[in-house]
Amino acid sequence: SYVLTQSPSVSVAPGQTARITCGGSNIGGKSVHWYQQKPGQAPLLVVSDDSDRPSGIPERLSGSNSGNTATLTISRVEAGDEADYYCQVWESNSDHYVFGSGTKVTVL
Amino acid sequence: QVQLQESGPGLVKPSETLSLTCTMSGDSRRWYYWSWIRQSAGKGLDWIGRIDISGNTNYNTSFKSRVTMSVDTSKKQSSLKLSSVTAADTAVYYCATISTAGNFDYWGHGTLVTVSS
């Protein structure tokens, strides 16, 4: 089965840039979606199709995808960005949806 | 806009069947595929399966032998049944719609199901 690998945690100071990576075999050939989940809340789609932002998501959140790594970048980090972030793909061979293990972003 | 609401018992005994319902309200044009996803305490997201409005299903092989999904179009509801539950099935269960891009664009608030005698 297809596996997505994320680092468990990232720490960043306010105003700095956080980069969250999602590794997978030839992930650049797939569409990657990113979710933000705050404690006690359902996940929220923040990036779709590698780099598209749904309505209402700030431009500070951006995505890219190439080779074996997809990246969610949070620029000018704010305290409100502290959350767990998950990547997700649809794996066509199995017709399954796969989530990464999640990355906890801590704002120092 | 779409709103999703999960409902069902919050406590299930080991070896019994977990049964949940997801009710959709709002813009029903969005309703073609939806999924069930669960999250154990402090853990990540596990995709359980998908169902479309015709009742066609696709289950995660990890759950395949125990899971059944159904749909009631007249009530705009989807149901999840997970049989032979154990403590490992204790989790928050979410329903979500699946967009044409293959992501989960609308989510319910989730419902906690505890498996315990």
Coordinates of C-alpha atoms in Angstrom, one line a residue:
Chain A
S1 CA 0.0 0.0 0.0
Y2 CA 1.1 3.6 -0.6
V3 CA 2.7 5.3 2.3
L4 CA 3.0 9.0 3.0
T5 CA 5.8 10.1 5.4
Q6 CA 5.7 13.3 7.5
S7 CA 8.0 14.5 10.2
P8 CA 6.2 14.4 13.6
S9 CA 6.8 18.0 14.5
V10 CA 8.0 21.4 13.4
S11 CA 8.7 24.4 15.6
V12 CA 8.8 27.9 14.3
A13 CA 8.9 31.4 15.7
P14 CA 6.2 33.9 14.9
G15 CA 6.8 35.7 11.6
Q16 CA 9.1 33.0 10.3
T17 CA 8.4 30.4 7.7
A18 CA 7.3 26.8 8.4
R19 CA 7.8 24.1 5.9
I20 CA 6.0 20.8 6.3
T21 CA 7.0 17.9 4.0
C22 CA 5.2 14.8 2.8
G23 CA 7.2 12.1 1.3
G24 CA 6.0 9.4 -1.0
S25 CA 7.1 7.4 -4.0
N26 CA 6.8 9.6 -7.1
I27 CA 4.3 11.8 -5.2
G28 CA 5.0 14.4 -7.8
G29 CA 2.8 12.4 -10.1
K30 CA -0.2 12.6 -7.7
S31 CA -2.4 15.4 -6.5
V32 CA -1.7 16.2 -2.9
H33 CA -4.1 17.8 -0.5
W34 CA -3.3 19.3 2.9
Y35 CA -5.5 19.6 6.0
Q36 CA -5.1 21.7 9.1
Q37 CA -6.6 20.2 12.4
K38 CA -6.8 22.2 15.6
P39 CA -7.5 20.4 18.9
G40 CA -11.1 19.3 19.2
Q41 CA -11.9 20.2 15.6
A42 CA -12.5 18.4 12.4
P43 CA -9.7 18.7 9.8
L44 CA -10.0 21.6 7.4
L45 CA -8.9 21.5 3.8
V46 CA -6.3 24.2 3.3
V47 CA -4.6 23.2 0.1
S48 CA -6.0 21.2 -2.8
D49 CA -4.3 19.7 -5.9
D50 CA -0.8 20.5 -4.7
S51 CA -1.1 24.3 -4.6
D52 CA -4.8 25.5 -4.8
R53 CA -6.2 27.3 -1.8
P54 CA -9.9 26.9 -1.1
S55 CA -11.9 30.0 -0.5
G56 CA -11.1 31.7 2.8
I57 CA -7.6 30.2 3.2
P58 CA -4.9 32.9 3.5
E59 CA -2.3 33.3 0.9
R60 CA 0.3 32.7 3.6
L61 CA -0.4 28.9 3.1
S62 CA 1.0 27.5 -0.1
G63 CA 1.8 24.1 -1.5
S64 CA 4.2 22.5 -4.0
N65 CA 4.8 19.0 -5.2
S66 CA 7.7 17.5 -7.1
G67 CA 9.6 14.2 -7.3
N68 CA 9.2 12.3 -4.0
T69 CA 8.2 15.3 -1.8
A70 CA 5.3 17.6 -1.4
T71 CA 5.6 20.6 0.8
L72 CA 3.2 22.9 2.6
T73 CA 4.7 26.3 3.4
I74 CA 3.3 28.6 6.0
S75 CA 4.8 32.1 5.6
R76 CA 4.7 34.8 8.3
V77 CA 3.6 32.2 10.9
E78 CA 1.0 33.3 13.4
A79 CA 0.0 31.8 16.7
G80 CA -3.2 30.7 15.1
D81 CA -1.3 28.4 12.7
E82 CA -0.4 26.1 15.6
A83 CA -2.1 22.8 14.6
D84 CA -1.6 19.4 13.2
Y85 CA -1.2 19.2 9.4
Y86 CA -1.9 16.2 7.3
C87 CA -1.2 15.4 3.6
Q88 CA -3.5 13.2 1.6
V89 CA -3.5 11.6 -1.8
W90 CA -5.9 9.3 -3.8
E91 CA -4.0 6.2 -4.8
S92 CA -5.3 5.2 -8.2
N93 CA -4.0 1.6 -8.2
S94 CA -6.0 0.7 -5.2
D95 CA -8.7 3.4 -5.4
H96 CA -7.8 4.2 -1.8
Y97 CA -7.4 7.5 0.0
V98 CA -4.2 7.7 2.0
F99 CA -3.2 10.2 4.7
G100 CA 0.2 11.1 6.0
S101 CA 0.9 10.5 9.7
G102 CA 0.6 14.2 10.4
T103 CA 3.0 17.0 11.5
K104 CA 2.4 19.1 14.6
V105 CA 3.4 22.7 14.1
T106 CA 4.3 24.5 17.3
V107 CA 4.6 28.3 17.3
L108 CA 7.3 29.3 19.8
Chain B
Q1 CA -22.4 25.0 1.6
V2 CA -22.8 21.6 3.0
Q3 CA -23.3 20.6 6.6
L4 CA -22.7 17.1 7.9
Q5 CA -23.7 15.7 11.2
E6 CA -22.7 12.3 12.6
S7 CA -24.9 10.5 15.1
G8 CA -25.1 7.2 16.9
P9 CA -24.2 5.6 20.2
G10 CA -21.2 6.8 22.0
L11 CA -20.5 3.5 23.7
V12 CA -20.4 0.1 22.1
K13 CA -19.5 -3.2 23.8
P14 CA -16.6 -5.3 22.6
S15 CA -17.6 -7.8 19.8
E16 CA -20.7 -5.9 19.0
T17 CA -21.4 -3.7 15.9
L18 CA -20.8 0.0 15.8
S19 CA -23.5 1.9 13.9
L20 CA -23.3 5.5 12.9
T21 CA -25.3 7.8 10.6
C22 CA -24.3 10.9 8.7
T23 CA -26.9 13.4 7.8
M24 CA -26.3 16.0 5.1
S25 CA -28.0 19.4 4.9
G26 CA -27.4 22.4 2.7
D27 CA -26.4 22.3 -1.0
S28 CA -27.2 18.7 -2.0
R29 CA -25.7 19.2 -5.4
R30 CA -22.4 18.5 -3.7
W31 CA -23.6 15.1 -2.7
Y32 CA -22.1 12.3 -4.8
Y33 CA -19.3 10.6 -2.9
W34 CA -18.8 10.6 0.8
S35 CA -16.6 8.8 3.2
W36 CA -16.1 7.7 6.7
I37 CA -12.8 8.5 8.4
R38 CA -11.7 7.8 11.9
Q39 CA -9.1 9.2 14.3
S40 CA -7.9 7.4 17.5
A41 CA -6.9 9.6 20.4
G42 CA -3.6 11.3 19.6
K43 CA -3.3 9.5 16.3
G44 CA -3.7 10.3 12.7
L45 CA -6.5 10.0 10.2
D46 CA -7.6 6.6 8.9
W47 CA -9.8 6.3 5.8
I48 CA -12.5 3.7 6.3
G49 CA -14.3 3.7 3.0
R50 CA -16.4 5.5 0.4
I51 CA -19.9 5.3 -0.9
D52 CA -21.7 7.1 -3.8
I53 CA -25.3 8.0 -4.2
S54 CA -26.0 4.8 -6.1
G55 CA -24.7 2.8 -3.2
N56 CA -21.5 1.7 -4.7
T57 CA -18.8 1.2 -2.1
N58 CA -15.1 1.0 -1.8
Y59 CA -13.6 0.0 1.5
N60 CA -10.1 0.2 3.0
T61 CA -8.7 -3.3 2.9
S62 CA -7.8 -2.8 6.6
F63 CA -11.5 -2.8 7.5
K64 CA -13.0 -4.6 4.5
S65 CA -14.1 -7.7 6.3
R66 CA -15.9 -5.7 9.1
V67 CA -17.3 -2.6 7.4
T68 CA -20.6 -2.0 5.7
M69 CA -21.7 1.4 4.3
S70 CA -25.1 2.3 3.0
V71 CA -27.0 5.3 1.7
D72 CA -30.5 6.6 1.9
T73 CA -31.0 9.3 -0.7
S74 CA -34.4 10.3 0.4
K75 CA -33.1 11.2 3.9
K76 CA -29.7 12.4 2.6
Q77 CA -28.0 10.0 5.0
S78 CA -25.1 7.6 4.9
S79 CA -24.6 4.9 7.4
L80 CA -21.5 3.1 8.7
K81 CA -21.5 -0.3 10.4
L82 CA -18.3 -1.8 11.8
S83 CA -18.7 -5.3 13.2
S84 CA -16.8 -7.2 15.9
V85 CA -15.4 -4.1 17.5
T86 CA -12.5 -4.1 20.0
A87 CA -11.0 -1.4 22.1
A88 CA -8.8 -0.5 19.1
D89 CA -11.9 0.8 17.4
T90 CA -12.3 3.5 20.0
A91 CA -12.0 6.7 18.0
V92 CA -13.6 9.9 16.7
Y93 CA -15.5 9.0 13.6
Y94 CA -16.0 11.6 10.9
C95 CA -18.1 11.6 7.7
A96 CA -16.9 13.8 4.9
T97 CA -17.7 14.6 1.3
I98 CA -15.3 13.8 -1.5
S99 CA -14.7 16.4 -4.2
T100 CA -13.9 15.7 -7.8
A101 CA -10.3 16.5 -7.0
G102 CA -10.2 13.6 -4.6
N103 CA -10.0 15.5 -1.4
F104 CA -12.3 15.7 1.6
D105 CA -13.8 19.1 1.3
Y106 CA -16.6 19.1 3.9
W107 CA -16.4 17.3 7.2
G108 CA -18.8 16.6 10.1
H109 CA -17.8 17.6 13.6
G110 CA -17.1 14.0 14.4
T111 CA -18.5 11.7 17.0
L112 CA -16.6 9.8 19.7
V113 CA -17.3 6.1 19.9
T114 CA -15.8 4.2 22.9
V115 CA -15.6 0.5 22.9
S116 CA -15.9 -0.8 26.4
S117 CA -17.8 -3.3 28.4

